[in-house]
Each structure stands twice: as C-alpha cells, then as structure tokens.
mmCIF file of C-alpha atoms in Angstrom:
data_model
loop_
_atom_site.group_PDB
_atom_site.id
_atom_site.type_symbol
_atom_site.label_atom_id
_atom_site.label_comp_id
_atom_site.label_asym_id
_atom_site.label_seq_id
_atom_site.Cartn_x
_atom_site.Cartn_y
_atom_site.Cartn_z
ATOM 1 C CA MET A 922 98.977 73.416 98.824
ATOM 2 C CA THR A 923 100.517 76.164 101.807
ATOM 3 C CA ASP A 924 99.451 79.717 101.623
ATOM 4 C CA ALA A 925 101.235 82.281 100.706
ATOM 5 C CA PRO A 926 103.828 84.760 102.548
ATOM 6 C CA HIS A 927 102.067 87.262 103.934
ATOM 7 C CA ILE A 928 103.477 90.733 102.227
ATOM 8 C CA PRO A 929 103.293 93.864 103.878
ATOM 9 C CA ALA A 930 101.556 96.585 102.131
ATOM 10 C CA THR A 931 104.654 99.087 102.284
ATOM 11 C CA PRO A 932 103.607 102.812 103.235
ATOM 12 C CA PRO A 933 102.883 105.133 100.699
ATOM 13 C CA ASP A 934 105.790 107.443 98.963
ATOM 14 C CA PRO A 935 105.978 110.917 100.688
ATOM 15 C CA PRO A 936 104.821 114.201 99.083
ATOM 16 C CA GLU A 937 107.710 115.208 95.947
ATOM 17 C CA PRO A 938 109.168 119.084 97.028
ATOM 18 C CA GLY A 939 106.257 121.386 95.357
ATOM 19 C CA GLY A 940 103.845 118.722 94.529
ATOM 20 C CA PHE A 941 101.016 121.147 94.295
ATOM 21 C CA TRP A 942 102.743 123.190 91.474
ATOM 22 C CA ARG A 943 103.676 120.894 89.416
ATOM 23 C CA ARG A 944 100.523 119.051 87.592
ATOM 24 C CA PRO A 945 98.972 122.906 87.897
ATOM 25 C CA TRP A 946 102.834 123.186 85.313
ATOM 26 C CA GLY A 947 102.999 120.730 83.964
ATOM 27 C CA LEU A 948 99.675 121.088 81.031
ATOM 28 C CA LEU A 949 100.637 124.357 80.966
ATOM 29 C CA HIS A 950 103.979 123.790 79.902
ATOM 30 C CA ARG A 951 102.759 120.968 77.830
ATOM 31 C CA ARG A 952 99.873 122.624 76.552
ATOM 32 C CA VAL A 953 100.615 125.486 76.233
ATOM 33 C CA ILE A 954 104.482 126.403 76.135
ATOM 34 C CA LYS A 955 105.904 123.508 74.022
ATOM 35 C CA PRO A 956 103.690 124.170 71.413
ATOM 36 C CA ILE A 957 104.730 127.515 71.475
ATOM 37 C CA LEU A 958 109.001 126.628 71.062
ATOM 38 C CA THR A 959 108.211 123.814 68.829
ATOM 39 C CA ALA A 960 107.095 125.575 66.376
ATOM 40 C CA ASN A 961 108.264 125.917 63.264
ATOM 41 C CA ASP A 962 106.396 128.570 60.592
ATOM 42 C CA SER A 963 107.616 131.560 60.247
ATOM 43 C CA PRO A 964 108.269 134.490 63.097
ATOM 44 C CA ARG A 965 105.503 136.122 61.202
ATOM 45 C CA GLY A 966 103.223 133.256 61.453
ATOM 46 C CA LEU A 967 103.888 131.566 64.154
ATOM 47 C CA ALA A 968 103.743 136.235 66.213
ATOM 48 C CA LEU A 969 100.138 135.908 64.031
ATOM 49 C CA GLY A 970 98.935 132.503 65.657
ATOM 50 C CA PHE A 971 100.229 134.361 69.237
ATOM 51 C CA ALA A 972 98.499 137.487 68.523
ATOM 52 C CA MET A 973 95.788 135.546 67.521
ATOM 53 C CA GLY A 974 95.294 132.997 69.434
ATOM 54 C CA LEU A 975 96.045 135.886 72.912
ATOM 55 C CA TRP A 976 92.700 137.975 71.135
ATOM 56 C CA VAL A 977 90.300 135.564 70.995
ATOM 57 C CA ALA A 978 90.860 133.710 74.495
ATOM 58 C CA LEU A 979 91.090 137.134 75.957
ATOM 59 C CA THR A 980 87.526 137.494 74.547
ATOM 60 C CA PRO A 981 84.086 135.553 76.104
ATOM 61 C CA THR A 982 84.193 133.008 74.276
ATOM 62 C CA VAL A 983 84.687 129.824 75.401
ATOM 63 C CA GLY A 984 83.811 126.694 74.340
ATOM 64 C CA LEU A 985 84.307 128.238 71.068
ATOM 65 C CA GLN A 986 87.603 129.305 70.814
ATOM 66 C CA ILE A 987 89.724 126.309 69.651
ATOM 67 C CA THR A 988 86.864 127.017 66.784
ATOM 68 C CA ILE A 989 87.539 129.974 66.170
ATOM 69 C CA VAL A 990 91.549 130.886 66.383
ATOM 70 C CA VAL A 991 90.672 128.025 63.819
ATOM 71 C CA ILE A 992 89.060 128.947 60.914
ATOM 72 C CA LEU A 993 91.164 132.869 61.752
ATOM 73 C CA GLY A 994 94.497 130.644 61.058
ATOM 74 C CA THR A 995 93.429 129.360 58.026
ATOM 75 C CA LEU A 996 91.720 132.497 56.689
ATOM 76 C CA LEU A 997 94.779 134.560 58.119
ATOM 77 C CA ARG A 998 97.899 132.186 57.254
ATOM 78 C CA ALA A 999 98.655 132.174 60.933
ATOM 79 C CA ASN A 1000 100.310 129.723 62.746
ATOM 80 C CA ARG A 1001 97.193 127.494 63.994
ATOM 81 C CA ILE A 1002 98.964 125.491 66.325
ATOM 82 C CA VAL A 1003 100.257 128.691 69.240
ATOM 83 C CA ALA A 1004 96.770 130.008 68.389
ATOM 84 C CA VAL A 1005 94.626 127.025 70.162
ATOM 85 C CA ALA A 1006 98.177 126.986 72.448
ATOM 86 C CA MET A 1007 97.542 129.808 73.142
ATOM 87 C CA THR A 1008 92.838 130.002 73.549
ATOM 88 C CA TRP A 1009 94.263 128.244 77.139
ATOM 89 C CA VAL A 1010 95.075 131.634 78.409
ATOM 90 C CA SER A 1011 91.676 131.726 79.041
ATOM 91 C CA ASN A 1012 90.719 127.961 81.482
ATOM 92 C CA PRO A 1013 87.888 127.071 84.025
ATOM 93 C CA VAL A 1014 90.539 128.551 87.117
ATOM 94 C CA THR A 1015 90.965 132.240 84.954
ATOM 95 C CA PHE A 1016 87.796 133.007 82.872
ATOM 96 C CA ILE A 1017 85.191 134.152 85.769
ATOM 97 C CA PRO A 1018 87.854 136.506 87.885
ATOM 98 C CA MET A 1019 88.117 137.505 83.966
ATOM 99 C CA TYR A 1020 84.732 137.704 83.134
ATOM 100 C CA TYR A 1021 84.214 139.591 85.875
ATOM 101 C CA ALA A 1022 86.815 142.273 85.069
ATOM 102 C CA TYR A 1023 84.892 142.725 81.818
ATOM 103 C CA TYR A 1024 82.058 142.980 83.426
ATOM 104 C CA ARG A 1025 83.482 145.202 85.362
ATOM 105 C CA LEU A 1026 85.215 147.230 82.692
ATOM 106 C CA GLY A 1027 81.675 147.791 79.801
ATOM 107 C CA VAL A 1028 80.097 148.742 83.076
ATOM 108 C CA TRP A 1029 82.347 152.230 83.801
ATOM 109 C CA VAL A 1030 82.577 151.953 79.634
ATOM 110 C CA LEU A 1031 78.680 152.196 79.193
ATOM 111 C CA GLY A 1032 77.746 154.211 81.685
ATOM 112 C CA ARG A 1033 75.995 151.889 83.561
ATOM 113 C CA ALA A 1034 75.685 151.227 87.173
ATOM 114 C CA ALA A 1035 76.460 147.288 87.975
ATOM 115 C CA LEU A 1036 74.610 144.456 88.871
ATOM 116 C CA ARG A 1037 74.549 143.850 93.037
ATOM 117 C CA TYR A 1038 75.361 140.688 94.157
ATOM 118 C CA SER A 1039 72.041 139.639 95.683
ATOM 119 C CA GLU A 1040 70.544 141.101 91.555
ATOM 120 C CA ILE A 1041 72.908 138.228 90.198
ATOM 121 C CA LYS A 1042 72.244 135.772 92.509
ATOM 122 C CA VAL A 1043 68.013 136.650 91.332
ATOM 123 C CA LEU A 1044 69.209 136.606 87.722
ATOM 124 C CA LEU A 1045 70.727 132.701 88.186
ATOM 125 C CA ARG A 1046 68.014 131.742 89.404
ATOM 126 C CA VAL A 1047 66.434 128.700 88.017
ATOM 127 C CA GLY A 1048 63.238 126.738 88.236
ATOM 128 C CA ASP A 1049 59.701 129.524 89.283
ATOM 129 C CA HIS A 1050 58.967 127.875 85.636
ATOM 130 C CA ARG A 1051 61.788 128.868 84.029
ATOM 131 C CA SER A 1052 64.552 126.763 82.622
ATOM 132 C CA ALA A 1053 68.073 126.721 82.066
ATOM 133 C CA TRP A 1054 67.722 127.632 78.957
ATOM 134 C CA ASP A 1055 66.103 131.382 80.071
ATOM 135 C CA MET A 1056 68.717 132.506 82.809
ATOM 136 C CA ILE A 1057 71.267 132.101 80.234
ATOM 137 C CA LEU A 1058 69.645 134.419 77.623
ATOM 138 C CA GLU A 1059 68.235 136.180 79.487
ATOM 139 C CA CYS A 1060 72.083 137.026 81.641
ATOM 140 C CA PHE A 1061 72.785 137.438 77.835
ATOM 141 C CA ARG A 1062 70.887 140.017 77.091
ATOM 142 C CA VAL A 1063 71.361 141.896 80.637
ATOM 143 C CA LEU A 1064 75.731 140.737 81.202
ATOM 144 C CA GLY A 1065 76.393 140.866 77.386
ATOM 145 C CA GLY A 1066 76.826 144.530 75.893
ATOM 146 C CA PRO A 1067 79.632 144.492 79.607
ATOM 147 C CA LEU A 1068 80.899 142.101 79.259
ATOM 148 C CA TRP A 1069 82.054 142.031 75.596
ATOM 149 C CA VAL A 1070 82.999 145.752 75.186
ATOM 150 C CA GLY A 1071 84.909 145.773 78.601
ATOM 151 C CA SER A 1072 86.669 142.217 77.070
ATOM 152 C CA LEU A 1073 86.921 143.637 73.591
ATOM 153 C CA ILE A 1074 88.949 146.626 75.086
ATOM 154 C CA ILE A 1075 90.827 144.213 77.055
ATOM 155 C CA ALA A 1076 91.938 142.118 74.187
ATOM 156 C CA THR A 1077 92.760 145.097 72.317
ATOM 157 C CA VAL A 1078 94.645 146.894 74.270
ATOM 158 C CA VAL A 1079 96.780 143.054 75.161
ATOM 159 C CA THR A 1080 96.897 142.030 71.851
ATOM 160 C CA LEU A 1081 98.690 145.466 70.343
ATOM 161 C CA PRO A 1082 102.271 145.229 71.821
ATOM 162 C CA ALA A 1083 101.603 141.620 71.662
ATOM 163 C CA TYR A 1084 101.971 140.851 67.978
ATOM 164 C CA PRO A 1085 105.120 142.609 67.444
ATOM 165 C CA LEU A 1086 106.834 141.088 70.627
ATOM 166 C CA ALA A 1087 105.710 137.880 69.658
ATOM 167 C CA ARG A 1088 107.954 138.723 66.614
ATOM 168 C CA GLY A 1089 110.812 139.709 67.338
ATOM 169 C CA PHE A 1090 111.009 136.156 70.209
ATOM 170 C CA PHE A 1091 110.309 134.936 66.396
ATOM 171 C CA GLU A 1092 112.791 136.382 64.576
ATOM 172 C CA ARG A 1093 115.525 136.270 67.288
ATOM 173 C CA ARG A 1094 114.485 131.867 67.434
ATOM 174 C CA ALA A 1095 115.050 132.247 63.757
ATOM 175 C CA ARG A 1096 118.205 133.581 63.135
ATOM 176 C CA LEU A 1097 119.577 131.254 66.835
ATOM 177 C CA ARG A 1098 118.668 128.297 65.169
ATOM 178 C CA GLN A 1099 119.609 129.112 61.681
ATOM 179 C CA ASP A 1100 123.098 130.156 63.260
ATOM 180 C CA SER A 1101 123.051 126.589 65.529
ATOM 181 C CA ARG A 1102 122.412 125.122 61.255
ATOM 182 C CA GLU A 1103 125.604 126.731 59.911
ATOM 183 C CA SER A 1104 127.733 125.942 62.756
ATOM 184 C CA GLY A 1105 126.844 122.870 62.369
ATOM 185 C CA ASP A 1106 125.332 121.451 65.931
ATOM 186 C CA GLY A 1107 122.231 122.140 65.456
ATOM 187 C CA ASP A 1108 118.127 122.322 65.151
ATOM 188 C CA LYS A 1109 118.472 120.458 61.185
ATOM 189 C CA ARG A 1110 115.145 122.084 60.735
ATOM 190 C CA PRO A 1111 113.897 124.134 58.111
ATOM 191 C CA LEU A 1112 113.149 126.980 58.765
ATOM 192 C CA GLY A 1113 110.000 128.925 57.837
ATOM 193 C CA VAL A 1114 108.044 125.304 56.695
ATOM 194 C CA GLY A 1115 104.667 125.556 58.934
ATOM 195 C CA GLU A 1116 103.901 121.746 60.557
ATOM 196 C CA ALA A 1117 101.240 120.069 59.069
ATOM 197 C CA GLY A 1118 98.680 120.130 61.656
ATOM 198 C CA LEU A 1119 95.476 121.427 62.994
#
C-alpha cells in the first residue's frame, strides 16, 4: 500500500472588498429591509406596522419588543411582519447609545442632575452582599424615570412623521404594483391581502 501523494494546502482567499460591512449589511437587509419591502398588506396596515414597530423599538423594552408588537399588531390590525422588522432599530449595537440619549433628555426635562461616571460605577456594582437582582432594581429606581421620559419623547417625535411618510411610500408601491399588473408584466399577488405569519 502506498501513501497518497502530498497535496499542498491552498492559501486562504484574500478578503473581499467591503468584507467588513458585508455581514452587518446582509443582516440588516434580511431582518429589516427585505421584510418591509416584500410585505403584502394594505398601505394602512403596513404603515401602522412600520410606525408601531419603530415606536416600540425606541422605548427601553429590549427583550420584550417583539412580544409587544405582535400583541399590539394583532389588536390594531397592523402588519406584524413589518412591526417585528422595525424592532431591529434597537439592537445590541444601538441600544446603549439610545438609552444614554433617553437618560440625558429625561434628566434635562425632569430638571434633575445627571449621574457622574463614578456614581454609575457604584450603581452597577455587584457583590458586597448585593445581588445582580438588587443592582437591576436599584438601576431601575434611579435611572428608570428619566430613561422612560426621554424615550417616550423621542419615540413620539420620531414616530409621528414616520406614519404618514410610510403610508405614502406603501400607497405609491401599491399603485406601482397595480400599474405593473395591469400592463401584464408584474407581481401577480393580490393587493391588500395580508400575509400569514407572525
């Protein structure tokens, strides 16, 4: 029995141009842009899902956002697929700067002094007979009011113009689909029919 011939290992492929941004952009496209652009519902339902999902994404409810928009979407007959996609506005990369902005706005509106870094470090400390649960409750007690006030202001200011803008976009898209269907070369899906899903 003879040994197999030695085949040299091939060198790794060089990185593709723009490779660093390819993965985050692909994730953004798959999770946010594509569900919004391919959703099939009435312009009202799509715009309401867009605005509602954006509003919830701009509140300090990370971990509960999808549940909240699915329940609200069902009650308000908003497109839940678009609403869930919009919750990705708040994600592990964006929520810390967003929460900081909410907190700063909240303390300004409430007329309070913002905590200094040394005070925040003490607030976040676990140990010395202090559990993680105690730390979370203390953070909520100290930071919660300003955080919620700031987030509700920002969410409302951003979302109020978002609904009419989204509705205009989805109405235009519906007209373009209708024109395309009438010319015989377009999308065969009926307009205004909601997709099954969430």
